[in-house]
């Protein structure tokens, strides 16, 4: 698939947001940085993605009924949303081109955001889907019917996810859940790899890691070419990709008012700024 097409989808849906100059984002880690990624917005928009999450939060309480409801909504959205349709079609093509389909017995997806992509892809490729929950239980969904699953007889599984950072969900939940079914999580395909060591961790666990797009210079060069970001935003991103901690430390040293303003902002921002100061995350005196 054309990388430029995916770059434009990421920016059009706000799946990638770059901060205005001199206004980095606060992350949940109480660090700051110049971009945010919400890959599930590729469902079409933030509103559409949030409405599907709300449905999932209700329907996941009924584990046997959940997969069918999510798939029906994803199918309907596939028919009407050009970006989601383009993305899912591209992922199906990627799988056919890069994997030996005879080697894949099942596709899995983990609660919650993976299901945006995994259920409809399994449906389109006519491969049984293992719907994995955060408590490591799983349900088999095949030909429109959910059933309990105990043993998949050492079959290979392709896990589909929205994003990979450090692969902690994989090591904590998805790999053990598949192993407990006597299966082998052998492949992983994500929309976006943040290049934070997740692929290496997966390879170390015997999982072959694939991504449609990496968060790297090529992504932001493409965004600059297409005028999704300015030259100044691009420079901050390039510096950040090279040296994340040093770049943000230098920013804070140059803009002491940033922390002060954050402490007086909404409660969530103030809390993150306070932790940043208390833990002296950036080593500022």
PDB file of N, CA, C and O in Angstrom, residues 77-122:
ATOM      1  N   UNK A  77     -19.677   0.092   9.350  1.00  0.00           N
ATOM      2  CA  UNK A  77     -18.768   1.223   9.185  1.00  0.00           C
ATOM      3  C   UNK A  77     -17.874   1.036   7.960  1.00  0.00           C
ATOM      4  O   UNK A  77     -17.569   1.986   7.237  1.00  0.00           O
ATOM      5  N   UNK A  78     -17.466  -0.206   7.713  1.00  0.00           N
ATOM      6  CA  UNK A  78     -16.641  -0.535   6.540  1.00  0.00           C
ATOM      7  C   UNK A  78     -17.374  -0.137   5.251  1.00  0.00           C
ATOM      8  O   UNK A  78     -16.771   0.363   4.304  1.00  0.00           O
ATOM      9  N   UNK A  79     -18.676  -0.345   5.256  1.00  0.00           N
ATOM     10  CA  UNK A  79     -19.452  -0.037   4.042  1.00  0.00           C
ATOM     11  C   UNK A  79     -19.581   1.467   3.807  1.00  0.00           C
ATOM     12  O   UNK A  79     -19.687   1.911   2.671  1.00  0.00           O
ATOM     13  N   UNK A  80     -19.565   2.260   4.883  1.00  0.00           N
ATOM     14  CA  UNK A  80     -19.857   3.687   4.720  1.00  0.00           C
ATOM     15  C   UNK A  80     -18.649   4.604   4.896  1.00  0.00           C
ATOM     16  O   UNK A  80     -18.686   5.747   4.469  1.00  0.00           O
ATOM     17  N   UNK A  81     -17.590   4.115   5.551  1.00  0.00           N
ATOM     18  CA  UNK A  81     -16.455   4.999   5.834  1.00  0.00           C
ATOM     19  C   UNK A  81     -15.261   4.664   4.941  1.00  0.00           C
ATOM     20  O   UNK A  81     -14.669   3.592   5.030  1.00  0.00           O
ATOM     21  N   UNK A  82     -14.905   5.626   4.095  1.00  0.00           N
ATOM     22  CA  UNK A  82     -13.877   5.392   3.083  1.00  0.00           C
ATOM     23  C   UNK A  82     -12.505   5.100   3.702  1.00  0.00           C
ATOM     24  O   UNK A  82     -11.771   4.226   3.242  1.00  0.00           O
ATOM     25  N   UNK A  83     -12.159   5.824   4.774  1.00  0.00           N
ATOM     26  CA  UNK A  83     -10.827   5.637   5.377  1.00  0.00           C
ATOM     27  C   UNK A  83     -10.741   4.264   6.048  1.00  0.00           C
ATOM     28  O   UNK A  83      -9.785   3.519   5.845  1.00  0.00           O
ATOM     29  N   UNK A  84     -11.751   3.912   6.839  1.00  0.00           N
ATOM     30  CA  UNK A  84     -11.740   2.610   7.517  1.00  0.00           C
ATOM     31  C   UNK A  84     -11.718   1.479   6.484  1.00  0.00           C
ATOM     32  O   UNK A  84     -10.973   0.512   6.624  1.00  0.00           O
ATOM     33  N   UNK A  85     -12.512   1.632   5.432  1.00  0.00           N
ATOM     34  CA  UNK A  85     -12.537   0.609   4.376  1.00  0.00           C
ATOM     35  C   UNK A  85     -11.166   0.479   3.718  1.00  0.00           C
ATOM     36  O   UNK A  85     -10.668  -0.623   3.498  1.00  0.00           O
ATOM     37  N   UNK A  86     -10.539   1.631   3.442  1.00  0.00           N
ATOM     38  CA  UNK A  86      -9.220   1.613   2.816  1.00  0.00           C
ATOM     39  C   UNK A  86      -8.185   0.938   3.698  1.00  0.00           C
ATOM     40  O   UNK A  86      -7.363   0.135   3.242  1.00  0.00           O
ATOM     41  N   UNK A  87      -8.247   1.243   5.007  1.00  0.00           N
ATOM     42  CA  UNK A  87      -7.276   0.671   5.942  1.00  0.00           C
ATOM     43  C   UNK A  87      -7.451  -0.841   6.070  1.00  0.00           C
ATOM     44  O   UNK A  87      -6.478  -1.600   5.986  1.00  0.00           O
ATOM     45  N   UNK A  88      -8.685  -1.289   6.282  1.00  0.00           N
ATOM     46  CA  UNK A  88      -8.939  -2.726   6.472  1.00  0.00           C
ATOM     47  C   UNK A  88      -8.565  -3.503   5.203  1.00  0.00           C
ATOM     48  O   UNK A  88      -7.937  -4.564   5.269  1.00  0.00           O
ATOM     49  N   UNK A  89      -8.908  -2.942   4.048  1.00  0.00           N
ATOM     50  CA  UNK A  89      -8.542  -3.598   2.780  1.00  0.00           C
ATOM     51  C   UNK A  89      -7.022  -3.693   2.652  1.00  0.00           C
ATOM     52  O   UNK A  89      -6.482  -4.726   2.233  1.00  0.00           O
ATOM     53  N   UNK A  90      -6.320  -2.624   3.045  1.00  0.00           N
ATOM     54  CA  UNK A  90      -4.847  -2.626   2.979  1.00  0.00           C
ATOM     55  C   UNK A  90      -4.256  -3.667   3.921  1.00  0.00           C
ATOM     56  O   UNK A  90      -3.275  -4.335   3.587  1.00  0.00           O
ATOM     57  N   UNK A  91      -4.845  -3.804   5.109  1.00  0.00           N
ATOM     58  CA  UNK A  91      -4.324  -4.791   6.067  1.00  0.00           C
ATOM     59  C   UNK A  91      -4.555  -6.219   5.558  1.00  0.00           C
ATOM     60  O   UNK A  91      -3.686  -7.078   5.685  1.00  0.00           O
ATOM     61  N   UNK A  92      -5.711  -6.447   4.942  1.00  0.00           N
ATOM     62  CA  UNK A  92      -5.981  -7.778   4.364  1.00  0.00           C
ATOM     63  C   UNK A  92      -4.979  -8.090   3.248  1.00  0.00           C
ATOM     64  O   UNK A  92      -4.439  -9.201   3.166  1.00  0.00           O
ATOM     65  N   UNK A  93      -4.720  -7.091   2.408  1.00  0.00           N
ATOM     66  CA  UNK A  93      -3.736  -7.275   1.320  1.00  0.00           C
ATOM     67  C   UNK A  93      -2.357  -7.554   1.894  1.00  0.00           C
ATOM     68  O   UNK A  93      -1.621  -8.410   1.395  1.00  0.00           O
ATOM     69  N   UNK A  94      -1.991  -6.813   2.942  1.00  0.00           N
ATOM     70  CA  UNK A  94      -0.674  -6.996   3.567  1.00  0.00           C
ATOM     71  C   UNK A  94      -0.536  -8.440   4.064  1.00  0.00           C
ATOM     72  O   UNK A  94       0.500  -9.082   3.868  1.00  0.00           O
ATOM     73  N   UNK A  95      -1.588  -8.927   4.719  1.00  0.00           N
ATOM     74  CA  UNK A  95      -1.539 -10.294   5.269  1.00  0.00           C
ATOM     75  C   UNK A  95      -1.365 -11.317   4.147  1.00  0.00           C
ATOM     76  O   UNK A  95      -0.515 -12.208   4.224  1.00  0.00           O
ATOM     77  N   UNK A  96      -2.140 -11.146   3.071  1.00  0.00           N
ATOM     78  CA  UNK A  96      -2.040 -12.106   1.955  1.00  0.00           C
ATOM     79  C   UNK A  96      -0.661 -12.067   1.303  1.00  0.00           C
ATOM     80  O   UNK A  96      -0.155 -13.093   0.841  1.00  0.00           O
ATOM     81  N   UNK A  97      -0.058 -10.874   1.261  1.00  0.00           N
ATOM     82  CA  UNK A  97       1.238 -10.731   0.578  1.00  0.00           C
ATOM     83  C   UNK A  97       2.424 -11.131   1.449  1.00  0.00           C
ATOM     84  O   UNK A  97       3.482 -11.478   0.922  1.00  0.00           O
ATOM     85  N   UNK A  98       2.285 -11.033   2.774  1.00  0.00           N
ATOM     86  CA  UNK A  98       3.452 -11.200   3.638  1.00  0.00           C
ATOM     87  C   UNK A  98       3.443 -12.453   4.504  1.00  0.00           C
ATOM     88  O   UNK A  98       4.428 -12.726   5.182  1.00  0.00           O
ATOM     89  N   UNK A  99       2.352 -13.183   4.492  1.00  0.00           N
ATOM     90  CA  UNK A  99       2.282 -14.404   5.300  1.00  0.00           C
ATOM     91  C   UNK A  99       1.863 -15.573   4.410  1.00  0.00           C
ATOM     92  O   UNK A  99       1.133 -15.384   3.447  1.00  0.00           O
ATOM     93  N   UNK A 100       2.316 -16.754   4.796  1.00  0.00           N
ATOM     94  CA  UNK A 100       1.789 -17.958   4.164  1.00  0.00           C
ATOM     95  C   UNK A 100       0.470 -18.281   4.877  1.00  0.00           C
ATOM     96  O   UNK A 100       0.455 -18.686   6.033  1.00  0.00           O
ATOM     97  N   UNK A 101      -0.625 -18.059   4.152  1.00  0.00           N
ATOM     98  CA  UNK A 101      -1.953 -18.185   4.787  1.00  0.00           C
ATOM     99  C   UNK A 101      -2.194 -19.587   5.360  1.00  0.00           C
ATOM    100  O   UNK A 101      -2.945 -19.753   6.311  1.00  0.00           O
ATOM    101  N   UNK A 102      -1.537 -20.588   4.779  1.00  0.00           N
ATOM    102  CA  UNK A 102      -1.726 -21.962   5.277  1.00  0.00           C
ATOM    103  C   UNK A 102      -1.153 -22.120   6.681  1.00  0.00           C
ATOM    104  O   UNK A 102      -1.481 -23.051   7.399  1.00  0.00           O
ATOM    105  N   UNK A 103      -0.245 -21.179   7.055  1.00  0.00           N
ATOM    106  CA  UNK A 103       0.396 -21.255   8.372  1.00  0.00           C
ATOM    107  C   UNK A 103      -0.410 -20.567   9.468  1.00  0.00           C
ATOM    108  O   UNK A 103       0.015 -20.533  10.614  1.00  0.00           O
ATOM    109  N   UNK A 104      -1.526 -19.930   9.105  1.00  0.00           N
ATOM    110  CA  UNK A 104      -2.305 -19.191  10.104  1.00  0.00           C
ATOM    111  C   UNK A 104      -3.618 -19.914  10.368  1.00  0.00           C
ATOM    112  O   UNK A 104      -4.489 -19.977   9.506  1.00  0.00           O
ATOM    113  N   UNK A 105      -3.733 -20.469  11.576  1.00  0.00           N
ATOM    114  CA  UNK A 105      -4.964 -21.180  11.928  1.00  0.00           C
ATOM    115  C   UNK A 105      -6.031 -20.263  12.499  1.00  0.00           C
ATOM    116  O   UNK A 105      -7.224 -20.491  12.327  1.00  0.00           O
ATOM    117  N   UNK A 106      -5.570 -19.195  13.186  1.00  0.00           N
ATOM    118  CA  UNK A 106      -6.500 -18.292  13.864  1.00  0.00           C
ATOM    119  C   UNK A 106      -5.956 -16.862  13.815  1.00  0.00           C
ATOM    120  O   UNK A 106      -4.749 -16.653  13.711  1.00  0.00           O
ATOM    121  N   UNK A 107      -6.883 -15.901  13.903  1.00  0.00           N
ATOM    122  CA  UNK A 107      -6.515 -14.500  14.128  1.00  0.00           C
ATOM    123  C   UNK A 107      -7.014 -14.141  15.521  1.00  0.00           C
ATOM    124  O   UNK A 107      -8.120 -14.543  15.904  1.00  0.00           O
ATOM    125  N   UNK A 108      -6.196 -13.411  16.285  1.00  0.00           N
ATOM    126  CA  UNK A 108      -6.661 -12.984  17.609  1.00  0.00           C
ATOM    127  C   UNK A 108      -6.631 -11.465  17.715  1.00  0.00           C
ATOM    128  O   UNK A 108      -5.928 -10.778  16.968  1.00  0.00           O
ATOM    129  N   UNK A 109      -7.426 -10.957  18.654  1.00  0.00           N
ATOM    130  CA  UNK A 109      -7.438  -9.529  18.959  1.00  0.00           C
ATOM    131  C   UNK A 109      -7.738  -9.369  20.437  1.00  0.00           C
ATOM    132  O   UNK A 109      -8.531 -10.119  20.998  1.00  0.00           O
ATOM    133  N   UNK A 110      -7.087  -8.390  21.063  1.00  0.00           N
ATOM    134  CA  UNK A 110      -7.231  -8.212  22.504  1.00  0.00           C
ATOM    135  C   UNK A 110      -8.134  -7.034  22.852  1.00  0.00           C
ATOM    136  O   UNK A 110      -8.218  -6.057  22.120  1.00  0.00           O
ATOM    137  N   UNK A 111      -8.794  -7.172  23.999  1.00  0.00           N
ATOM    138  CA  UNK A 111      -9.686  -6.116  24.506  1.00  0.00           C
ATOM    139  C   UNK A 111      -8.902  -4.797  24.644  1.00  0.00           C
ATOM    140  O   UNK A 111      -7.828  -4.776  25.202  1.00  0.00           O
ATOM    141  N   UNK A 112      -9.367  -3.692  24.104  1.00  0.00           N
ATOM    142  CA  UNK A 112     -10.611  -3.408  23.397  1.00  0.00           C
ATOM    143  C   UNK A 112     -10.317  -2.936  21.972  1.00  0.00           C
ATOM    144  O   UNK A 112     -11.016  -3.232  21.049  1.00  0.00           O
ATOM    145  N   UNK A 113      -9.245  -2.124  21.858  1.00  0.00           N
ATOM    146  CA  UNK A 113      -9.041  -1.442  20.565  1.00  0.00           C
ATOM    147  C   UNK A 113      -8.635  -2.380  19.435  1.00  0.00           C
ATOM    148  O   UNK A 113      -8.897  -2.093  18.279  1.00  0.00           O
ATOM    149  N   UNK A 114      -7.985  -3.494  19.774  1.00  0.00           N
ATOM    150  CA  UNK A 114      -7.603  -4.448  18.711  1.00  0.00           C
ATOM    151  C   UNK A 114      -8.843  -4.911  17.950  1.00  0.00           C
ATOM    152  O   UNK A 114      -8.783  -5.183  16.750  1.00  0.00           O
ATOM    153  N   UNK A 115      -9.973  -5.007  18.660  1.00  0.00           N
ATOM    154  CA  UNK A 115     -11.194  -5.557  18.050  1.00  0.00           C
ATOM    155  C   UNK A 115     -11.731  -4.682  16.914  1.00  0.00           C
ATOM    156  O   UNK A 115     -12.457  -5.173  16.057  1.00  0.00           O
ATOM    157  N   UNK A 116     -11.371  -3.387  16.933  1.00  0.00           N
ATOM    158  CA  UNK A 116     -11.780  -2.503  15.829  1.00  0.00           C
ATOM    159  C   UNK A 116     -11.331  -3.091  14.495  1.00  0.00           C
ATOM    160  O   UNK A 116     -11.978  -2.895  13.465  1.00  0.00           O
ATOM    161  N   UNK A 117     -10.174  -3.777  14.530  1.00  0.00           N
ATOM    162  CA  UNK A 117      -9.518  -4.233  13.299  1.00  0.00           C
ATOM    163  C   UNK A 117      -9.533  -5.763  13.155  1.00  0.00           C
ATOM    164  O   UNK A 117      -9.748  -6.280  12.076  1.00  0.00           O
ATOM    165  N   UNK A 118      -9.324  -6.460  14.276  1.00  0.00           N
ATOM    166  CA  UNK A 118      -9.088  -7.915  14.174  1.00  0.00           C
ATOM    167  C   UNK A 118     -10.325  -8.698  13.755  1.00  0.00           C
ATOM    168  O   UNK A 118     -10.240  -9.627  12.946  1.00  0.00           O
ATOM    169  N   UNK A 119     -11.493  -8.319  14.298  1.00  0.00           N
ATOM    170  CA  UNK A 119     -12.705  -9.098  14.003  1.00  0.00           C
ATOM    171  C   UNK A 119     -13.096  -9.015  12.533  1.00  0.00           C
ATOM    172  O   UNK A 119     -13.394 -10.033  11.891  1.00  0.00           O
ATOM    173  N   UNK A 120     -13.060  -7.804  11.975  1.00  0.00           N
ATOM    174  CA  UNK A 120     -13.488  -7.666  10.577  1.00  0.00           C
ATOM    175  C   UNK A 120     -12.463  -8.270   9.614  1.00  0.00           C
ATOM    176  O   UNK A 120     -12.817  -8.850   8.586  1.00  0.00           O
ATOM    177  N   UNK A 121     -11.171  -8.192   9.987  1.00  0.00           N
ATOM    178  CA  UNK A 121     -10.146  -8.800   9.124  1.00  0.00           C
ATOM    179  C   UNK A 121     -10.295 -10.323   9.134  1.00  0.00           C
ATOM    180  O   UNK A 121     -10.248 -10.965   8.080  1.00  0.00           O
ATOM    181  N   UNK A 122     -10.500 -10.911  10.319  1.00  0.00           N
ATOM    182  CA  UNK A 122     -10.711 -12.365  10.397  1.00  0.00           C
ATOM    183  C   UNK A 122     -11.930 -12.769   9.573  1.00  0.00           C
ATOM    184  O   UNK A 122     -11.921 -13.768   8.843  1.00  0.00           O
TER     185      UNK A 122
END
